PDB file of C-alpha atoms and ligand atoms in Angstrom:
ATOM      1  CA  UNK S   1       0.000   0.000   0.000  1.00 61.00           C
ATOM      2  CA  UNK S   2       2.796   2.396   0.934  1.00 67.00           C
ATOM      3  CA  UNK S   3       4.095   3.886  -2.274  1.00 72.00           C
ATOM      4  CA  UNK S   4       7.338   5.762  -2.555  1.00 82.00           C
ATOM      5  CA  UNK S   5       6.495   9.448  -3.026  1.00 88.00           C
ATOM      6  CA  UNK S   6       7.380  10.818  -6.429  1.00 96.00           C
ATOM      7  CA  UNK S   7      10.243  13.316  -6.340  1.00 98.00           C
ATOM      8  CA  UNK S   8      10.330  16.577  -8.276  1.00 98.00           C
ATOM      9  CA  UNK S   9      12.889  19.320  -8.803  1.00 98.00           C
ATOM     10  CA  UNK S  10      11.877  22.986  -8.519  1.00 98.00           C
ATOM     11  CA  UNK S  11      13.143  23.436 -12.047  1.00 98.00           C
ATOM     12  CA  UNK S  12      10.768  20.911 -13.626  1.00 97.00           C
ATOM     13  CA  UNK S  13       7.763  22.349 -11.762  1.00 98.00           C
ATOM     14  CA  UNK S  14       8.378  25.953 -12.803  1.00 97.00           C
ATOM     15  CA  UNK S  15       6.276  25.892 -15.956  1.00 97.00           C
ATOM     16  CA  UNK S  16       3.288  24.123 -14.399  1.00 98.00           C
ATOM     17  CA  UNK S  17       1.322  27.263 -13.652  1.00 97.00           C
ATOM     18  CA  UNK S  18      -1.670  27.198 -15.977  1.00 97.00           C
ATOM     19  CA  UNK S  19      -5.358  26.412 -15.586  1.00 97.00           C
ATOM     20  CA  UNK S  20      -4.740  23.097 -17.324  1.00 97.00           C
ATOM     21  CA  UNK S  21      -1.836  22.138 -15.116  1.00 98.00           C
ATOM     22  CA  UNK S  22      -1.145  23.872 -11.844  1.00 98.00           C
ATOM     23  CA  UNK S  23       1.153  22.661  -9.088  1.00 98.00           C
ATOM     24  CA  UNK S  24       2.232  24.254  -5.816  1.00 98.00           C
ATOM     25  CA  UNK S  25       5.156  23.595  -3.501  1.00 98.00           C
ATOM     26  CA  UNK S  26       4.148  23.866   0.142  1.00 97.00           C
ATOM     27  CA  UNK S  27       6.462  22.726   2.943  1.00 96.00           C
ATOM     28  CA  UNK S  28       8.663  20.827   0.491  1.00 97.00           C
ATOM     29  CA  UNK S  29       5.683  18.870  -0.755  1.00 97.00           C
ATOM     30  CA  UNK S  30       4.217  19.065  -4.230  1.00 98.00           C
ATOM     31  CA  UNK S  31       0.499  19.517  -4.858  1.00 98.00           C
ATOM     32  CA  UNK S  32      -1.413  19.293  -8.111  1.00 98.00           C
ATOM     33  CA  UNK S  33      -4.170  21.858  -7.615  1.00 98.00           C
ATOM     34  CA  UNK S  34      -5.492  21.822 -11.177  1.00 98.00           C
ATOM     35  CA  UNK S  35      -8.783  20.295 -10.125  1.00 97.00           C
ATOM     36  CA  UNK S  36      -8.925  22.413  -6.998  1.00 98.00           C
ATOM     37  CA  UNK S  37      -8.575  25.805  -8.715  1.00 98.00           C
ATOM     38  CA  UNK S  38     -12.311  26.326  -9.117  1.00 97.00           C
ATOM     39  CA  UNK S  39     -13.065  25.099  -5.586  1.00 97.00           C
ATOM     40  CA  UNK S  40     -10.498  27.104  -3.660  1.00 98.00           C
ATOM     41  CA  UNK S  41     -12.320  29.489  -1.277  1.00 97.00           C
ATOM     42  CA  UNK S  42      -9.485  31.975  -1.769  1.00 97.00           C
ATOM     43  CA  UNK S  43      -9.975  31.932  -5.532  1.00 97.00           C
ATOM     44  CA  UNK S  44      -7.992  30.461  -8.402  1.00 97.00           C
ATOM     45  CA  UNK S  45      -6.045  33.632  -9.083  1.00 97.00           C
ATOM     46  CA  UNK S  46      -3.886  33.369  -5.960  1.00 97.00           C
ATOM     47  CA  UNK S  47      -3.118  29.730  -6.709  1.00 98.00           C
ATOM     48  CA  UNK S  48      -2.190  30.420 -10.323  1.00 98.00           C
ATOM     49  CA  UNK S  49      -0.024  33.314  -9.246  1.00 97.00           C
ATOM     50  CA  UNK S  50       2.029  30.860  -7.198  1.00 97.00           C
ATOM     51  CA  UNK S  51       1.744  28.091  -9.782  1.00 98.00           C
ATOM     52  CA  UNK S  52       4.907  26.073 -10.213  1.00 98.00           C
ATOM     53  CA  UNK S  53       6.513  27.900  -7.303  1.00 98.00           C
ATOM     54  CA  UNK S  54       6.970  27.682  -3.576  1.00 98.00           C
ATOM     55  CA  UNK S  55       3.716  28.845  -2.001  1.00 98.00           C
ATOM     56  CA  UNK S  56       4.646  27.980   1.589  1.00 97.00           C
ATOM     57  CA  UNK S  57       4.828  31.562   2.781  1.00 96.00           C
ATOM     58  CA  UNK S  58       1.621  32.680   1.058  1.00 96.00           C
ATOM     59  CA  UNK S  59      -0.128  29.586   2.336  1.00 97.00           C
ATOM     60  CA  UNK S  60       0.975  30.243   5.921  1.00 96.00           C
ATOM     61  CA  UNK S  61       0.271  33.988   5.667  1.00 96.00           C
ATOM     62  CA  UNK S  62      -3.398  33.139   5.279  1.00 95.00           C
ATOM     63  CA  UNK S  63      -3.337  30.863   8.362  1.00 93.00           C
ATOM     64  CA  UNK S  64      -5.303  28.143   6.636  1.00 97.00           C
ATOM     65  CA  UNK S  65      -7.544  26.064   8.880  1.00 96.00           C
ATOM     66  CA  UNK S  66      -6.810  22.471   9.812  1.00 96.00           C
ATOM     67  CA  UNK S  67      -9.608  21.548   7.437  1.00 96.00           C
ATOM     68  CA  UNK S  68      -7.710  23.208   4.603  1.00 97.00           C
ATOM     69  CA  UNK S  69      -4.588  21.340   5.697  1.00 97.00           C
ATOM     70  CA  UNK S  70      -6.265  17.966   5.592  1.00 96.00           C
ATOM     71  CA  UNK S  71      -7.961  18.855   2.311  1.00 96.00           C
ATOM     72  CA  UNK S  72      -4.611  19.476   0.665  1.00 97.00           C
ATOM     73  CA  UNK S  73      -3.523  15.881   1.303  1.00 97.00           C
ATOM     74  CA  UNK S  74      -5.903  14.934  -1.455  1.00 97.00           C
ATOM     75  CA  UNK S  75      -3.894  16.914  -3.981  1.00 98.00           C
ATOM     76  CA  UNK S  76      -0.417  15.848  -2.982  1.00 97.00           C
ATOM     77  CA  UNK S  77       1.508  14.243  -5.825  1.00 98.00           C
ATOM     78  CA  UNK S  78       4.959  13.974  -4.300  1.00 97.00           C
ATOM     79  CA  UNK S  79       7.878  15.705  -2.614  1.00 97.00           C
ATOM     80  CA  UNK S  80      10.788  17.870  -3.646  1.00 97.00           C
ATOM     81  CA  UNK S  81      14.102  16.142  -4.222  1.00 97.00           C
ATOM     82  CA  UNK S  82      16.300  16.369  -1.159  1.00 96.00           C
ATOM     83  CA  UNK S  83      18.605  18.975  -2.732  1.00 96.00           C
ATOM     84  CA  UNK S  84      15.732  21.402  -3.433  1.00 97.00           C
ATOM     85  CA  UNK S  85      14.110  21.287  -0.034  1.00 96.00           C
ATOM     86  CA  UNK S  86      14.136  24.245   2.291  1.00 94.00           C
ATOM     87  CA  UNK S  87      15.431  23.103   5.628  1.00 83.00           C
ATOM     88  CA  UNK S  88      12.987  24.034   8.351  1.00 65.00           C
ATOM     89  CA  UNK S  89      13.549  27.785   7.877  1.00 52.00           C
ATOM     90  CA  UNK S  90      10.330  28.893   6.257  1.00 49.00           C
ATOM     91  CA  UNK S  91       8.424  25.713   6.949  1.00 49.00           C
ATOM     92  CA  UNK S  92       7.119  24.936  10.402  1.00 52.00           C
ATOM     93  CA  UNK S  93      10.226  26.271  12.038  1.00 47.00           C
ATOM     94  CA  UNK S  94       9.104  29.819  12.810  1.00 48.00           C
ATOM     95  CA  UNK S  95       6.157  28.563  14.807  1.00 50.00           C
ATOM     96  CA  UNK S  96       8.366  26.061  16.555  1.00 49.00           C
ATOM     97  CA  UNK S  97      11.089  28.472  17.459  1.00 49.00           C
ATOM     98  CA  UNK S  98       8.521  30.980  18.674  1.00 51.00           C
ATOM     99  CA  UNK S  99       6.987  28.351  20.910  1.00 51.00           C
ATOM    100  CA  UNK S 100      10.376  27.372  22.146  1.00 50.00           C
ATOM    101  CA  UNK S 101      11.447  30.930  22.768  1.00 50.00           C
ATOM    102  CA  UNK S 102       8.281  31.460  24.715  1.00 52.00           C
ATOM    103  CA  UNK S 103       8.814  28.327  26.746  1.00 54.00           C
ATOM    104  CA  UNK S 104      12.353  29.337  27.485  1.00 56.00           C
ATOM    105  CA  UNK S 105      11.095  32.763  28.471  1.00 57.00           C
ATOM    106  CA  UNK S 106       8.612  31.213  30.827  1.00 62.00           C
ATOM    107  CA  UNK S 107      11.186  28.851  32.299  1.00 69.00           C
ATOM    108  CA  UNK S 108      13.527  31.771  32.881  1.00 70.00           C
ATOM    109  CA  UNK S 109      10.986  33.878  34.726  1.00 72.00           C
ATOM    110  CA  UNK S 110       9.595  30.915  36.603  1.00 79.00           C
ATOM    111  CA  UNK S 111      12.836  30.459  38.518  1.00 82.00           C
ATOM    112  CA  UNK S 112      13.975  34.064  38.432  1.00 86.00           C
ATOM    113  CA  UNK S 113      11.081  35.295  40.554  1.00 87.00           C
ATOM    114  CA  UNK S 114      11.655  32.882  43.481  1.00 88.00           C
ATOM    115  CA  UNK S 115      15.385  33.540  43.249  1.00 91.00           C
ATOM    116  CA  UNK S 116      14.880  37.301  43.564  1.00 93.00           C
ATOM    117  CA  UNK S 117      12.460  36.787  46.429  1.00 93.00           C
ATOM    118  CA  UNK S 118      15.058  34.603  48.142  1.00 93.00           C
ATOM    119  CA  UNK S 119      17.768  37.204  47.714  1.00 94.00           C
ATOM    120  CA  UNK S 120      15.456  39.952  48.959  1.00 94.00           C
ATOM    121  CA  UNK S 121      14.487  37.871  51.985  1.00 93.00           C
ATOM    122  CA  UNK S 122      18.152  37.159  52.809  1.00 93.00           C
ATOM    123  CA  UNK S 123      19.062  40.848  52.624  1.00 93.00           C
ATOM    124  CA  UNK S 124      16.075  41.790  54.744  1.00 93.00           C
ATOM    125  CA  UNK S 125      16.911  39.116  57.324  1.00 92.00           C
ATOM    126  CA  UNK S 126      20.538  40.245  57.603  1.00 92.00           C
ATOM    127  CA  UNK S 127      19.465  43.903  57.771  1.00 90.00           C
ATOM    128  CA  UNK S 128      16.973  43.213  60.546  1.00 91.00           C
ATOM    129  CA  UNK S 129      18.910  40.697  62.627  1.00 86.00           C
ATOM    130  CA  UNK S 130      22.603  41.335  61.996  1.00 75.00           C
TER     131      UNK S 130
HETATM  132  C1  HEM T 201      -3.380  22.909  -1.777  1.00 50.46           C
HETATM  133  C2  HEM T 201      -3.303  24.133  -1.270  1.00 50.46           C
HETATM  134  C3  HEM T 201      -4.446  24.886  -0.667  1.00 50.46           C
HETATM  135  C4  HEM T 201      -5.617  24.437  -0.114  1.00 50.46           C
HETATM  136  C5  HEM T 201      -6.093  22.996   0.041  1.00 50.46           C
HETATM  137  C6  HEM T 201      -6.372  25.608   0.308  1.00 50.46           C
HETATM  138  C7  HEM T 201      -7.612  25.561   0.910  1.00 50.46           C
HETATM  139  C8  HEM T 201      -8.286  26.652   1.404  1.00 50.46           C
HETATM  140  C9  HEM T 201      -9.503  26.601   2.179  1.00 50.46           C
HETATM  141  C10 HEM T 201     -10.247  25.323   2.574  1.00 50.46           C
HETATM  142  C11 HEM T 201      -9.833  27.875   2.497  1.00 50.46           C
HETATM  143  C12 HEM T 201     -11.045  28.333   3.352  1.00 50.46           C
HETATM  144  C13 HEM T 201     -10.575  28.849   4.678  1.00 50.46           C
HETATM  145  C14 HEM T 201      -9.864  27.795   5.498  1.00 50.46           C
HETATM  146  O1  HEM T 201     -10.422  26.698   5.690  1.00 50.46           O
HETATM  147  O2  HEM T 201      -8.740  28.067   5.941  1.00 50.46           O
HETATM  148  C15 HEM T 201      -8.853  28.739   1.891  1.00 50.46           C
HETATM  149  C16 HEM T 201      -8.862  30.128   1.965  1.00 50.46           C
HETATM  150  C17 HEM T 201      -7.918  30.944   1.410  1.00 50.46           C
HETATM  151  N1  HEM T 201      -6.796  30.557   0.730  1.00 50.46           N
HETATM  152 FE1  HEM T 201      -6.245  28.644   0.353  1.00 50.46          FE
HETATM  153  N2  HEM T 201      -5.670  26.732   0.004  1.00 50.46           N
HETATM  154  C18 HEM T 201      -4.482  26.343  -0.585  1.00 50.46           C
HETATM  155  C19 HEM T 201      -3.465  27.165  -1.026  1.00 50.46           C
HETATM  156  C20 HEM T 201      -3.477  28.532  -0.967  1.00 50.46           C
HETATM  157  C21 HEM T 201      -2.412  29.397  -1.419  1.00 50.46           C
HETATM  158  C22 HEM T 201      -1.079  28.915  -1.994  1.00 50.46           C
HETATM  159  C23 HEM T 201      -2.829  30.685  -1.221  1.00 50.46           C
HETATM  160  C24 HEM T 201      -2.134  31.985  -1.536  1.00 50.46           C
HETATM  161  C25 HEM T 201      -1.303  32.139  -2.523  1.00 50.46           C
HETATM  162  C26 HEM T 201      -4.165  30.642  -0.655  1.00 50.46           C
HETATM  163  C27 HEM T 201      -4.928  31.733  -0.333  1.00 50.46           C
HETATM  164  C28 HEM T 201      -6.125  31.694   0.331  1.00 50.46           C
HETATM  165  C29 HEM T 201      -6.854  32.865   0.757  1.00 50.46           C
HETATM  166  C30 HEM T 201      -6.459  34.315   0.504  1.00 50.46           C
HETATM  167  C31 HEM T 201      -7.964  32.393   1.446  1.00 50.46           C
HETATM  168  C32 HEM T 201      -8.991  33.240   2.184  1.00 50.46           C
HETATM  169  C33 HEM T 201     -10.262  33.395   1.468  1.00 50.46           C
HETATM  170  C34 HEM T 201     -11.207  34.235   2.316  1.00 50.46           C
HETATM  171  O3  HEM T 201     -11.273  34.002   3.548  1.00 50.46           O
HETATM  172  O4  HEM T 201     -11.853  35.093   1.743  1.00 50.46           O
HETATM  173  N3  HEM T 201      -4.524  29.322  -0.514  1.00 50.46           N
HETATM  174  N4  HEM T 201      -7.918  27.977   1.240  1.00 50.46           N
END
C-alpha cells in the first residue's frame, strides 16, 4: 500500500502554472491543484499566481484552517528532491522556534522570581537581625 512518493525538482515544476496544469510547492511537498482551482475558497487567481513555485509563505500567511490542511492531502503528488528542499527555515520552524522561545522565556521567569524573592528575603533578614 505504501508507495514511494514521487520526487520533483523545482526546475521541472516551474512551468506548471496554468489552468490546465497547476502545481504548488508547500512545505517541500508538491500539490497538483489543477482540479482544486475552481473550488479554492481563496480563488484560483492566488493559486495560479504561485503556480509552479513555492507557495509555503503565502499559504501560511493566510493561516489556513486544519480543514484546509487535511484537504490538501488529497492533492499531494509527491515531494521535492532532497537537494531542493528548504530546511525548516520557512516551513514549520518559525512557529516552533517561537513556541520554544516562549517556553524558554517562561522557564527563565519561573525560577527568576523565586530567586529574587530569596535574595530579597536574605538581605532583609541580615538587615533586621545582623
Ligand atoms: C493545496 C493548497 C491549498 C488548499 C487545500 C487551500 C484551501 C483553502 C480553504 C479550505 C480555504 C477556506 C478557509 C480555510 O479553511 O482556511 C482557503 C482560503 C484561502 N486561501 Fe487557500 N488553500 C491552498 C493554497 C493557498 C495558497 C497557496 C494561497 C495563496 C497564494 C491561498 C490563499 C487563500 C486565501 C487568501 C484564502 C482566504 C479566502 C477568504 O477568507 O476570503 N490558498 N484555502
